[in-house]
mmCIF file of C-alpha atoms and ligand atoms in Angstrom:
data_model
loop_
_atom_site.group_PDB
_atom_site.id
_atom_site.type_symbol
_atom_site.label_atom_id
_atom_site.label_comp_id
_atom_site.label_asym_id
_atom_site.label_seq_id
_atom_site.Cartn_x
_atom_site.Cartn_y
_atom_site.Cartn_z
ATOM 1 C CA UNK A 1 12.527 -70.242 -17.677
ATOM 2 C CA UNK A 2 10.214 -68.293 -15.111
ATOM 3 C CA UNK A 3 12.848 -66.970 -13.678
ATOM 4 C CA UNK A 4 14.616 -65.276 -16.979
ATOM 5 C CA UNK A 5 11.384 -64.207 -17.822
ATOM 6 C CA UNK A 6 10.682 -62.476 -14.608
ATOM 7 C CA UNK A 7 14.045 -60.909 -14.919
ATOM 8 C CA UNK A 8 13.499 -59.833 -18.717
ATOM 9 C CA UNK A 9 10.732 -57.832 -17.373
ATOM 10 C CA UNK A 10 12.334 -56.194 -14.413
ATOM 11 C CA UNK A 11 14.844 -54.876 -17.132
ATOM 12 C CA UNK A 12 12.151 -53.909 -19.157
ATOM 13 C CA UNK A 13 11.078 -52.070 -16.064
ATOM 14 C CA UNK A 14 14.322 -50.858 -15.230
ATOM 15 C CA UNK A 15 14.249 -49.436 -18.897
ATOM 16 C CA UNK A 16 11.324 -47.472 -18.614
ATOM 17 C CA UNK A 17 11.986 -45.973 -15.271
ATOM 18 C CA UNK A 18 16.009 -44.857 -16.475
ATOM 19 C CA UNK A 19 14.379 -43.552 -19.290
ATOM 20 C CA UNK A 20 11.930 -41.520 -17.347
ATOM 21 C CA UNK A 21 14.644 -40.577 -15.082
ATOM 22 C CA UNK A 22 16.675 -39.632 -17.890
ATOM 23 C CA UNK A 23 13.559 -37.378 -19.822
ATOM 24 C CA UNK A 24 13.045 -35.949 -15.961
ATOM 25 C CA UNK A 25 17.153 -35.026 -15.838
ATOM 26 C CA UNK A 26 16.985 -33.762 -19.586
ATOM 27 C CA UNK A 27 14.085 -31.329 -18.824
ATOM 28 C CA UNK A 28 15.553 -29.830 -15.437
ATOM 29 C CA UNK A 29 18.699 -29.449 -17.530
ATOM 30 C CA UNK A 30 16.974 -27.288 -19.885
ATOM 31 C CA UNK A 31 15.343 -25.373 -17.946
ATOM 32 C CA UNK A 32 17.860 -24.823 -16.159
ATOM 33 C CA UNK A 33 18.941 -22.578 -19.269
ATOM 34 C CA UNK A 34 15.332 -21.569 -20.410
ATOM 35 C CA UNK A 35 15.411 -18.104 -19.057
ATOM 36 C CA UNK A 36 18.426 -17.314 -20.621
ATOM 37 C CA UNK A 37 17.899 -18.720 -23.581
ATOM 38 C CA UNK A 38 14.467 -16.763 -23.775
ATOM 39 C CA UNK A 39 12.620 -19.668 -24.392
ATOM 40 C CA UNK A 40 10.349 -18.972 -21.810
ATOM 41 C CA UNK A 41 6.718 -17.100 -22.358
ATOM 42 C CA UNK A 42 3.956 -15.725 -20.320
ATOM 43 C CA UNK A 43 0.123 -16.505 -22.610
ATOM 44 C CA UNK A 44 -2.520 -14.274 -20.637
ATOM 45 C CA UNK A 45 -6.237 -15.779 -20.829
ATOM 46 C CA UNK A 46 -9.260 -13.314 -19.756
ATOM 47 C CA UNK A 47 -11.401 -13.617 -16.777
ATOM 48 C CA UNK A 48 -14.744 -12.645 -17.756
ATOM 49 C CA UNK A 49 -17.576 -10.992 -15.814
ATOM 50 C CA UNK A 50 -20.793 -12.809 -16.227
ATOM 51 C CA UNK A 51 -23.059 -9.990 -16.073
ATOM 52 C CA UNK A 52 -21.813 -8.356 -18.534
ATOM 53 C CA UNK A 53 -18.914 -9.974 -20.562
ATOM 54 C CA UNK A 54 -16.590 -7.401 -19.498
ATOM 55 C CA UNK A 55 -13.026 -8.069 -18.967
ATOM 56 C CA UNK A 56 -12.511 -8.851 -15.060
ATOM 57 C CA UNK A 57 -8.710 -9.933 -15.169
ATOM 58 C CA UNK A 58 -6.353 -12.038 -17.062
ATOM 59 C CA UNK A 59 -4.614 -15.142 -15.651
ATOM 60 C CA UNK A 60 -0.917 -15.575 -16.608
ATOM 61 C CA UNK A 61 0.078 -19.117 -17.651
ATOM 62 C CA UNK A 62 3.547 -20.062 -18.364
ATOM 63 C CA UNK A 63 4.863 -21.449 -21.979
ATOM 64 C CA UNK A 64 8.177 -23.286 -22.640
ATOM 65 C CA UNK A 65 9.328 -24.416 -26.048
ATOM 66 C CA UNK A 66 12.019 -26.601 -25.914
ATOM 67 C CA UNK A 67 14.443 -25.641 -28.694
ATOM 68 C CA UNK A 68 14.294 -30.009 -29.084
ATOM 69 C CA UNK A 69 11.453 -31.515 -27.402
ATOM 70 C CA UNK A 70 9.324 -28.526 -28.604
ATOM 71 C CA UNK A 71 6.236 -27.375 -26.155
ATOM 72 C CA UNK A 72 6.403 -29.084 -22.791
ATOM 73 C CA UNK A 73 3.286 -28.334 -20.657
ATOM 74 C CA UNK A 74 3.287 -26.625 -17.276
ATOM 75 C CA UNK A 75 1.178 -29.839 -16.238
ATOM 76 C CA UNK A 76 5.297 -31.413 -16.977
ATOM 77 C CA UNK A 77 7.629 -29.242 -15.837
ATOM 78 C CA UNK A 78 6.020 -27.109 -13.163
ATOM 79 C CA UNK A 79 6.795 -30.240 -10.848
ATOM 80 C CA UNK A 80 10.090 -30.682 -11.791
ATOM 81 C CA UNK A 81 10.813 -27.109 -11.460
ATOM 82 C CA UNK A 82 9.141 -27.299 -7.870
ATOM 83 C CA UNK A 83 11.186 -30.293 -6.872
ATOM 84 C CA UNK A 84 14.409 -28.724 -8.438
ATOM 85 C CA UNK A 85 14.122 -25.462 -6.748
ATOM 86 C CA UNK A 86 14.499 -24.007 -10.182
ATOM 87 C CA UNK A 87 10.446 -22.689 -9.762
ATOM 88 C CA UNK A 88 12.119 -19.740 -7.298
ATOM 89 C CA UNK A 89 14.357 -18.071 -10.339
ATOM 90 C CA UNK A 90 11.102 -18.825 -12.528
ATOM 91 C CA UNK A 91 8.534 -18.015 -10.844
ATOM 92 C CA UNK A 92 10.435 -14.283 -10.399
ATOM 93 C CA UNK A 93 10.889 -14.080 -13.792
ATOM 94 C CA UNK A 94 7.141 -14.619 -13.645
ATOM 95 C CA UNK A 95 6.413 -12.012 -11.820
ATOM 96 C CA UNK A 96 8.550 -9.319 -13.174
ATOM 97 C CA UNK A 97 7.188 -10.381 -17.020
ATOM 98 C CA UNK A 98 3.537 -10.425 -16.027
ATOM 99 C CA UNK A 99 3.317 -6.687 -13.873
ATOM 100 C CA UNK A 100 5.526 -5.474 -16.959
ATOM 101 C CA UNK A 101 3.041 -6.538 -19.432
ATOM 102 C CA UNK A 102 -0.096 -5.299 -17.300
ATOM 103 C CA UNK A 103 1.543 -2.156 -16.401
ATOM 104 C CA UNK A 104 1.869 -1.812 -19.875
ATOM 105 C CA UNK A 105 -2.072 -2.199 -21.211
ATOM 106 C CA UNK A 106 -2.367 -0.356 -18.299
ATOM 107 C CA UNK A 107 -1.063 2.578 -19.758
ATOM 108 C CA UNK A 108 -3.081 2.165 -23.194
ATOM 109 C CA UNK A 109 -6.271 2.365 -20.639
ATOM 110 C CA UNK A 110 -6.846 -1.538 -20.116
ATOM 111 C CA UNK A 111 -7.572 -1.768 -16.278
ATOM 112 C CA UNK A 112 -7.548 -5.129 -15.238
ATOM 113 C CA UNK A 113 -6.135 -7.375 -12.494
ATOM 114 C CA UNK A 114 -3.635 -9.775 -13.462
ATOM 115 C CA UNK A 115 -3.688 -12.844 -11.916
ATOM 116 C CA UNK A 116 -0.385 -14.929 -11.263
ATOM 117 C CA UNK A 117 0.565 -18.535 -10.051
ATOM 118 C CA UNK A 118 2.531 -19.074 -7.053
ATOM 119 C CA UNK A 119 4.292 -22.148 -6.176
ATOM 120 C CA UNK A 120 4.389 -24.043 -2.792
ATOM 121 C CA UNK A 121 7.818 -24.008 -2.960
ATOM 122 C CA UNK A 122 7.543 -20.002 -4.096
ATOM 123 C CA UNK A 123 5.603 -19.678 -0.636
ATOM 124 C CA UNK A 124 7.867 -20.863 1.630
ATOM 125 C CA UNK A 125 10.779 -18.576 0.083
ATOM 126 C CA UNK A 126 11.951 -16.154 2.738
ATOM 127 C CA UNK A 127 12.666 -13.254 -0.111
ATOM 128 C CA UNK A 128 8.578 -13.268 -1.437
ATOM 129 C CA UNK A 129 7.590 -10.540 -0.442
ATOM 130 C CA UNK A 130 10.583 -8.763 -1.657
ATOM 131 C CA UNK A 131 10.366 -9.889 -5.175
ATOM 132 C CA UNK A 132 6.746 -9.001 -5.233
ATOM 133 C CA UNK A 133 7.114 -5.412 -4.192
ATOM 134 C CA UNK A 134 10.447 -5.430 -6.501
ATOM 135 C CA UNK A 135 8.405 -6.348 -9.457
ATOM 136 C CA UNK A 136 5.614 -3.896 -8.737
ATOM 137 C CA UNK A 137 8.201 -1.306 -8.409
ATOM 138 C CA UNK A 138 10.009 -1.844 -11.439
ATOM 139 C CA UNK A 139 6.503 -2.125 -13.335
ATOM 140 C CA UNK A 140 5.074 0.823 -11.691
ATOM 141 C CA UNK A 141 2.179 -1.533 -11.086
ATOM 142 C CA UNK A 142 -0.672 -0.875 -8.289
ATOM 143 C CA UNK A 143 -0.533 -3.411 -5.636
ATOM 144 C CA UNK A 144 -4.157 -3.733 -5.951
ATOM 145 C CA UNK A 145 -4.136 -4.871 -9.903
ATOM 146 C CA UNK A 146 -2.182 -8.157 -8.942
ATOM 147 C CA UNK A 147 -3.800 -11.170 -7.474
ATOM 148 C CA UNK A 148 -1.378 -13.934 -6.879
ATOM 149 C CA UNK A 149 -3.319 -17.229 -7.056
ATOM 150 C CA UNK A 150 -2.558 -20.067 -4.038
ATOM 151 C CA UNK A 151 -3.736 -23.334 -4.376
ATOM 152 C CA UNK A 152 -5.297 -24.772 -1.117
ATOM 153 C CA UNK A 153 -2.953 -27.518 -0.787
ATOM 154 C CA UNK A 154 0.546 -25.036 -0.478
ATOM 155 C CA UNK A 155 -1.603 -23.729 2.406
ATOM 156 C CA UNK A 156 -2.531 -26.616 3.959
ATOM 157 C CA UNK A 157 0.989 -28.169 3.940
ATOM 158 C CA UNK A 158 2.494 -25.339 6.820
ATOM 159 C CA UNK A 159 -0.924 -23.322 7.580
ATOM 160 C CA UNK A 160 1.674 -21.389 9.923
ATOM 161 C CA UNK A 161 4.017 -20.273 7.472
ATOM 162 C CA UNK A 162 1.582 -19.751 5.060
ATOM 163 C CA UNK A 163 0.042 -17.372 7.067
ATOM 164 C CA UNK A 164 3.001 -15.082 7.884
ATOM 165 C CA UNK A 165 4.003 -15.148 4.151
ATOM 166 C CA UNK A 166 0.362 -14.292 2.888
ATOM 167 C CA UNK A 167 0.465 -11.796 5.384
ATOM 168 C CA UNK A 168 3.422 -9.801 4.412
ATOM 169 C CA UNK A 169 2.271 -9.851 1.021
ATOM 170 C CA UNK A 170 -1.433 -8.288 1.909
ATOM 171 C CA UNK A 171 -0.086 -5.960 3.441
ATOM 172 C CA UNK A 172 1.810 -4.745 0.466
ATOM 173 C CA UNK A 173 -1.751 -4.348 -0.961
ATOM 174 C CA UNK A 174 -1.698 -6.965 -3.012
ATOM 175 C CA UNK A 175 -4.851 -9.611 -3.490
ATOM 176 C CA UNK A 176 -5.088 -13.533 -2.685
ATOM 177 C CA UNK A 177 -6.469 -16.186 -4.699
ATOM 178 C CA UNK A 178 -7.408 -19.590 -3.379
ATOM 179 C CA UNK A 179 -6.712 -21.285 -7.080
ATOM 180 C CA UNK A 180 -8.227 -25.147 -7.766
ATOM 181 C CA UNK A 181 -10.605 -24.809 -4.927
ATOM 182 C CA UNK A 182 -12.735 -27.438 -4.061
ATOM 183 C CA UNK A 183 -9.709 -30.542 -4.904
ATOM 184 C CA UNK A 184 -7.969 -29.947 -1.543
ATOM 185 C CA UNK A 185 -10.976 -30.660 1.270
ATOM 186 C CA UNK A 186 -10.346 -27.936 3.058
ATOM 187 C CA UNK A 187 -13.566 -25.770 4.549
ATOM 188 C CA UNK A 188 -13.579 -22.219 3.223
ATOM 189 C CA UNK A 189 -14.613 -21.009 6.795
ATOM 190 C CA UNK A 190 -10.758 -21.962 8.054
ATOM 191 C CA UNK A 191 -9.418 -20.920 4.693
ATOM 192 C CA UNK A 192 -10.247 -17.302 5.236
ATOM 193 C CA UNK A 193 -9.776 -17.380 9.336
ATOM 194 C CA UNK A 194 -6.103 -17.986 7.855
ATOM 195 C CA UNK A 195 -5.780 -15.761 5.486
ATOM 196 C CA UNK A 196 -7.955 -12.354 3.449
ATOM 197 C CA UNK A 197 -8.930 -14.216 0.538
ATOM 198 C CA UNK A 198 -10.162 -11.879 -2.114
ATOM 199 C CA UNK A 199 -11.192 -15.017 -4.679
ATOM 200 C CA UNK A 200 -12.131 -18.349 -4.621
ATOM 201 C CA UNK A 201 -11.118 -19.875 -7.977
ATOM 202 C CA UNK A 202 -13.839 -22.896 -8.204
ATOM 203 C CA UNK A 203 -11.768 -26.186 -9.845
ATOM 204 C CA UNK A 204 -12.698 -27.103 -13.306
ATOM 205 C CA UNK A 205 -13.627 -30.549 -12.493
ATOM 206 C CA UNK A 206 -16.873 -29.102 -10.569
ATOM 207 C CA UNK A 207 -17.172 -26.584 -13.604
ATOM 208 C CA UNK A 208 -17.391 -30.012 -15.564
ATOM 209 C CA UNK A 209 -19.977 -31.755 -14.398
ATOM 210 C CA UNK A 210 -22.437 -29.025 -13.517
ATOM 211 C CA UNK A 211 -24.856 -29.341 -16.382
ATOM 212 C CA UNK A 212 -25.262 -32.910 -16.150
ATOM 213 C CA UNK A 213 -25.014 -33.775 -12.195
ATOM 214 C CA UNK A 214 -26.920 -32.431 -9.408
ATOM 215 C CA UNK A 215 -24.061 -32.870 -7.026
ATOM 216 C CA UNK A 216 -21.422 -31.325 -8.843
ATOM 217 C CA UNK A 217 -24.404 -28.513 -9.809
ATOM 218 C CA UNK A 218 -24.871 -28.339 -5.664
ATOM 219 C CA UNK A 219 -21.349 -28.354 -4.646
ATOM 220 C CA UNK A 220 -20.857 -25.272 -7.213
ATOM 221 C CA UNK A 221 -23.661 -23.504 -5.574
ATOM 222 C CA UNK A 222 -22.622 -23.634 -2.085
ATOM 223 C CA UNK A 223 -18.682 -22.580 -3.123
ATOM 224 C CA UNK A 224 -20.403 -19.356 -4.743
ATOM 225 C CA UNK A 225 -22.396 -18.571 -2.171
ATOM 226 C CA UNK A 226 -20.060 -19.571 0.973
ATOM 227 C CA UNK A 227 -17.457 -17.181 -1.101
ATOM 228 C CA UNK A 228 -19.882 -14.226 -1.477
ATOM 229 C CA UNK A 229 -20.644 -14.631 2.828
ATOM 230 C CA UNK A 230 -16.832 -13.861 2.891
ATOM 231 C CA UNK A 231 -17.077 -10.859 0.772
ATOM 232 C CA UNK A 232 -14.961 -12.787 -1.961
ATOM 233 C CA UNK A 233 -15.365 -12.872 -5.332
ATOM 234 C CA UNK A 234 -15.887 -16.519 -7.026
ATOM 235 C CA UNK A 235 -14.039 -17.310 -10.450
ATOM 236 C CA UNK A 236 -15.318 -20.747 -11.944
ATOM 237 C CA UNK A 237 -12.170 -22.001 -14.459
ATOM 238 C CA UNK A 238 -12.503 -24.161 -17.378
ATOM 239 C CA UNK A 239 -15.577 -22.972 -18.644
ATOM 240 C CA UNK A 240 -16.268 -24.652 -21.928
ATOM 241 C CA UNK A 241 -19.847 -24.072 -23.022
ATOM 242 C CA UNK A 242 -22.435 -21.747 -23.061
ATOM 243 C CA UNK A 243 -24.385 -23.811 -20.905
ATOM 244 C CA UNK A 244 -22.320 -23.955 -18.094
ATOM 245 C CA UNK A 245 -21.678 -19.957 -18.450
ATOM 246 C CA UNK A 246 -25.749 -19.896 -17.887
ATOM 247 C CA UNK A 247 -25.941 -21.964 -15.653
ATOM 248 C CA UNK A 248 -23.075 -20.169 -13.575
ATOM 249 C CA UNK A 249 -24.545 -17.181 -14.126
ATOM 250 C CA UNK A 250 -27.788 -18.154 -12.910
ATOM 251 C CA UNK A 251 -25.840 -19.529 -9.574
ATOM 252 C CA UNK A 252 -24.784 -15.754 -9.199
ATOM 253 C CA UNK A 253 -20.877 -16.609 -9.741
ATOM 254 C CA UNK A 254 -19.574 -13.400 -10.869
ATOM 255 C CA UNK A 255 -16.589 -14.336 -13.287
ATOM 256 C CA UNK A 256 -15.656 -17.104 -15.113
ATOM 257 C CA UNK A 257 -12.402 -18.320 -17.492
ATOM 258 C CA UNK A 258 -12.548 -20.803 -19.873
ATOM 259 C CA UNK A 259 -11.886 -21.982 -23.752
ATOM 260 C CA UNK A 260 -15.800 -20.745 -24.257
ATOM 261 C CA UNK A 261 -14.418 -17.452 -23.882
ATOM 262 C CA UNK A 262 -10.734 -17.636 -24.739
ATOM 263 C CA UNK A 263 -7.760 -19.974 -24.649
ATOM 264 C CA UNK A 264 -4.475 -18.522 -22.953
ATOM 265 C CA UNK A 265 -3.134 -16.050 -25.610
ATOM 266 C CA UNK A 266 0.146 -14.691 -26.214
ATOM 267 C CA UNK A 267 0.301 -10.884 -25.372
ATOM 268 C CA UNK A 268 0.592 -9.262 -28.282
ATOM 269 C CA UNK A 269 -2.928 -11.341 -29.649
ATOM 270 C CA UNK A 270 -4.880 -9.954 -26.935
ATOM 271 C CA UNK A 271 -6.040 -6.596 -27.461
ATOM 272 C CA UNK A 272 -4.769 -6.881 -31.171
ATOM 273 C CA UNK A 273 -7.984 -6.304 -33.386
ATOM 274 C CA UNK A 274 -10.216 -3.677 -31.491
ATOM 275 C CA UNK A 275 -7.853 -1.718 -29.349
ATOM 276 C CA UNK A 276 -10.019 1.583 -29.970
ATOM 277 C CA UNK A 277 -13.348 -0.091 -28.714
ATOM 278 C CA UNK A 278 -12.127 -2.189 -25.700
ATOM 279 C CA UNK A 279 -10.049 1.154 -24.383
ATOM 280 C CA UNK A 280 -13.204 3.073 -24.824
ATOM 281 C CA UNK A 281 -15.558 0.472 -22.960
ATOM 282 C CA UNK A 282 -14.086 -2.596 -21.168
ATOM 283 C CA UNK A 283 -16.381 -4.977 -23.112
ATOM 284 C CA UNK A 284 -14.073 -7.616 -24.546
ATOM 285 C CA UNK A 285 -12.963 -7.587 -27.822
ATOM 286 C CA UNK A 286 -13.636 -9.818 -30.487
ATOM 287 C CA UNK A 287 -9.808 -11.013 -30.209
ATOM 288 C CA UNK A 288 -10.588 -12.181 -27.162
ATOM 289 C CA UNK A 289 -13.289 -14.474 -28.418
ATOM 290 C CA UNK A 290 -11.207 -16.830 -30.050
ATOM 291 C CA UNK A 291 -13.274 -20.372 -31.522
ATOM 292 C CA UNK A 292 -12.066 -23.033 -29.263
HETATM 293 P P1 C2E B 1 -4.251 -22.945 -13.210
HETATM 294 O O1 C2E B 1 -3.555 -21.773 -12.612
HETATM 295 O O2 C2E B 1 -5.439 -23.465 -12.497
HETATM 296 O O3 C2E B 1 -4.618 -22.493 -14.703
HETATM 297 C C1 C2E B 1 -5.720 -22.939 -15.434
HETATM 298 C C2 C2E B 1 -5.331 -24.041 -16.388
HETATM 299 O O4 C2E B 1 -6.498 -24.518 -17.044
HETATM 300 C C3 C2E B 1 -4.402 -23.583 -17.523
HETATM 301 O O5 C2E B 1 -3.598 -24.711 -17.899
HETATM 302 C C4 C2E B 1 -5.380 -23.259 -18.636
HETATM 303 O O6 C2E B 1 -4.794 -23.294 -19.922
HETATM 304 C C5 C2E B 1 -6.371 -24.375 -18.436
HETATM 305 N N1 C2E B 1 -7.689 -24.030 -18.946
HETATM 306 C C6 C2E B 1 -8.318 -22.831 -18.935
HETATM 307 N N2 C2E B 1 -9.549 -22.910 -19.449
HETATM 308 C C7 C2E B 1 -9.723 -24.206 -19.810
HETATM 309 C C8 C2E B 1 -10.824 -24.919 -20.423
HETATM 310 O O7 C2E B 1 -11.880 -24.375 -20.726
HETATM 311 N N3 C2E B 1 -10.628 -26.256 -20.628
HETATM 312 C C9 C2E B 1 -9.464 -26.887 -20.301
HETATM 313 N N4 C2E B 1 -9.369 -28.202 -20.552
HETATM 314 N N5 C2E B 1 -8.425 -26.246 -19.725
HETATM 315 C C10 C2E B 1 -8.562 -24.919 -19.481
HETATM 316 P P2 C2E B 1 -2.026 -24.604 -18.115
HETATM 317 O O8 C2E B 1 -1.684 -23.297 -18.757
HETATM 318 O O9 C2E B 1 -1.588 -25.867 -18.768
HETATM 319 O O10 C2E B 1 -1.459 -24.552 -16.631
HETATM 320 C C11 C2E B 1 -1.667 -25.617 -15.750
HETATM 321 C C12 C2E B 1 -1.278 -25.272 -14.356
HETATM 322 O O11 C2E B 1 0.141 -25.042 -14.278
HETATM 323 C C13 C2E B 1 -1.899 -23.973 -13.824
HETATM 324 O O12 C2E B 1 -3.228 -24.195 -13.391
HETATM 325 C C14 C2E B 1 -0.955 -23.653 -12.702
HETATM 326 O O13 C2E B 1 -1.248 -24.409 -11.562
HETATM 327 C C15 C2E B 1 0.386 -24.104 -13.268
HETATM 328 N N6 C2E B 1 1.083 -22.925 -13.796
HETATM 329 C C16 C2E B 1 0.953 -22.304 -14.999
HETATM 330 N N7 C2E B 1 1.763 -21.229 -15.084
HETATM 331 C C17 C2E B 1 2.424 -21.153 -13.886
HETATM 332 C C18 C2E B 1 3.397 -20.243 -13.330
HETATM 333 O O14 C2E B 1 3.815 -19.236 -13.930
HETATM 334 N N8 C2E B 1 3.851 -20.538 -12.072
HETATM 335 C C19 C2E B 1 3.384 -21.607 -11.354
HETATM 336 N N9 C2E B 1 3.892 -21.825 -10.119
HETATM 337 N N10 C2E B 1 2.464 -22.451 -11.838
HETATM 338 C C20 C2E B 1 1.990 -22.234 -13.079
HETATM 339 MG MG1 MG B 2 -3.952 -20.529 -11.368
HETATM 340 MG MG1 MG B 3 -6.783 -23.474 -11.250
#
């Protein structure tokens, strides 16, 4: 009787991991066809100078709707796309869609620098540095107005490689960000003897806790101030509240992104309701503020 039980529930096991295997096999599938199919969107969400609230850069964050499943979250298949290779195709499409679109406010006098994700797998591809400079030649976009974010972990996996790649792309003129930082363990002394980081992007889990904890309120201060010794600019994500803007500002971090300011927006919501003021001042606009 033991026995058929314990067997009842390694199919019942078996079950759930077929069926995961199956949802994993269904999603690579389809996105395997999402860029065709134009099912795939870039939403852009502002990073905002403290000081001031003006508009430092926007972060581009990928969207899929499944024509079935609906939306999937990158938090789903941005690791199936790395483990399928399929982020490579993706992540140019990425990159080519996202200097586009800032090229374009560009030209209606929104100067910004937009910030983009790159994959582990994305860093390790021989051909990055040539799709980078392709898609800032097709755009017509300045080297300098794209920041392609890095988390510390695709560094830390082959510090070597990592290097020559970041290296090639610096010297197209483009800018580094160290994205999640803070997660991986890794000092921000040997970060930048590896690389020219131009901003530390200070995990939201830190972001978090520091209105209610000293130590995540202490580990926040010494990221911002480490990051200004290195002539970088610090970014805290996931800002929710007022409070932790103050209390951010107050530690001298000089940007911040979060739902208190905005949630990722599709482009044509961004600068939709006060085009005239936010091209004649770079205050952001009131479209921007979305409620959380
Ligand atoms: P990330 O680059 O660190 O982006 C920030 C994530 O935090 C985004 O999640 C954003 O929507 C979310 N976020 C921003 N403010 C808040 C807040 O106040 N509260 C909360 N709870 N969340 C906030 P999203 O869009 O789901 O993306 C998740 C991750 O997926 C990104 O983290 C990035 O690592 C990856 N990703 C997104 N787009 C791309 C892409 O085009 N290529 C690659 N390789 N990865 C991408
Ligand atoms: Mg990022
Ligand atoms: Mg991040």
């Amino acid at each position: 009787h033991a026995k058929a039980q314990g067997k009842a529930r390694l199919e019942v096991f078996d079950e759930s991991l077929r069926a995961r295997a199956l949802e994993r096999l269904d999603i690579e599938a389809g996105l395997r066809e999402a860029i065709a199919a134009g099912q795939l969107e870039l939403h852009y969400q502002p990073e905002v100078r403290l000081a001031d609230g003006a508009l430092y850069g926007m972060a581009a964050l990928l969207r899929w709707t499944h024509p079935v499943h609906g939306a999937i979250s990158p938090a789903t298949f941005i690791p199936i796309a790395e483990q399928s290779g399929l982020i490579v195709p993706i992540g140019e499409w990425v990159l080519k869609t996202a200097c586009r679109q800032a090229a374009d406010w560009r030209a209606r006098g929104h100067d910004f620098v937009i910030a983009v994700n790159l994959s582990p797998l994305q860093l390790s591809s021989p051909s990055l540095a040539r799709v980078v400079d392709d898609a800032l030649r097709d755009s017509g976009l300045p080297a300098s107005a794209l920041c392609l974010e890095i988390t510390e972990s695709a560094i830390m996996e082959d510090p070597e490689a990592a290097r020559r790649v970041l290296r090639a792309l610096t010297a197209l003129g483009v800018r580094l960000a160290i994205d999640d930082f803070g997660v991986g363990y890794s000092s921000l002394s040997k970060l930048k003897h590896l690389l020219p980081v131009d901003v530390i992007k200070i995990d939201k889990s830190f972001v978090d806790g520091i209105t209610d904890g000293a130590d995540d309120h202490a580990i926040v201060a010494a990221i911002v101030s480490l990051t200004h010794e290195l002539g970088a600019t610090a970014v805290a994500e996931g800002v929710e509240t007022a409070e932790q803007a103050a209390a951010l500002r107050a530690l001298d971090c000089h940007v911040a992104q979060g739902y208190h300011f905005s949630r990722p927006l599709p482009a044509y919501r961004c600068f939709s309701q006060s085009e005239i003021r936010s091209a004649a001042s770079p205050a952001l606009s009131p479209a921007l503020r979305t409620p959380t």
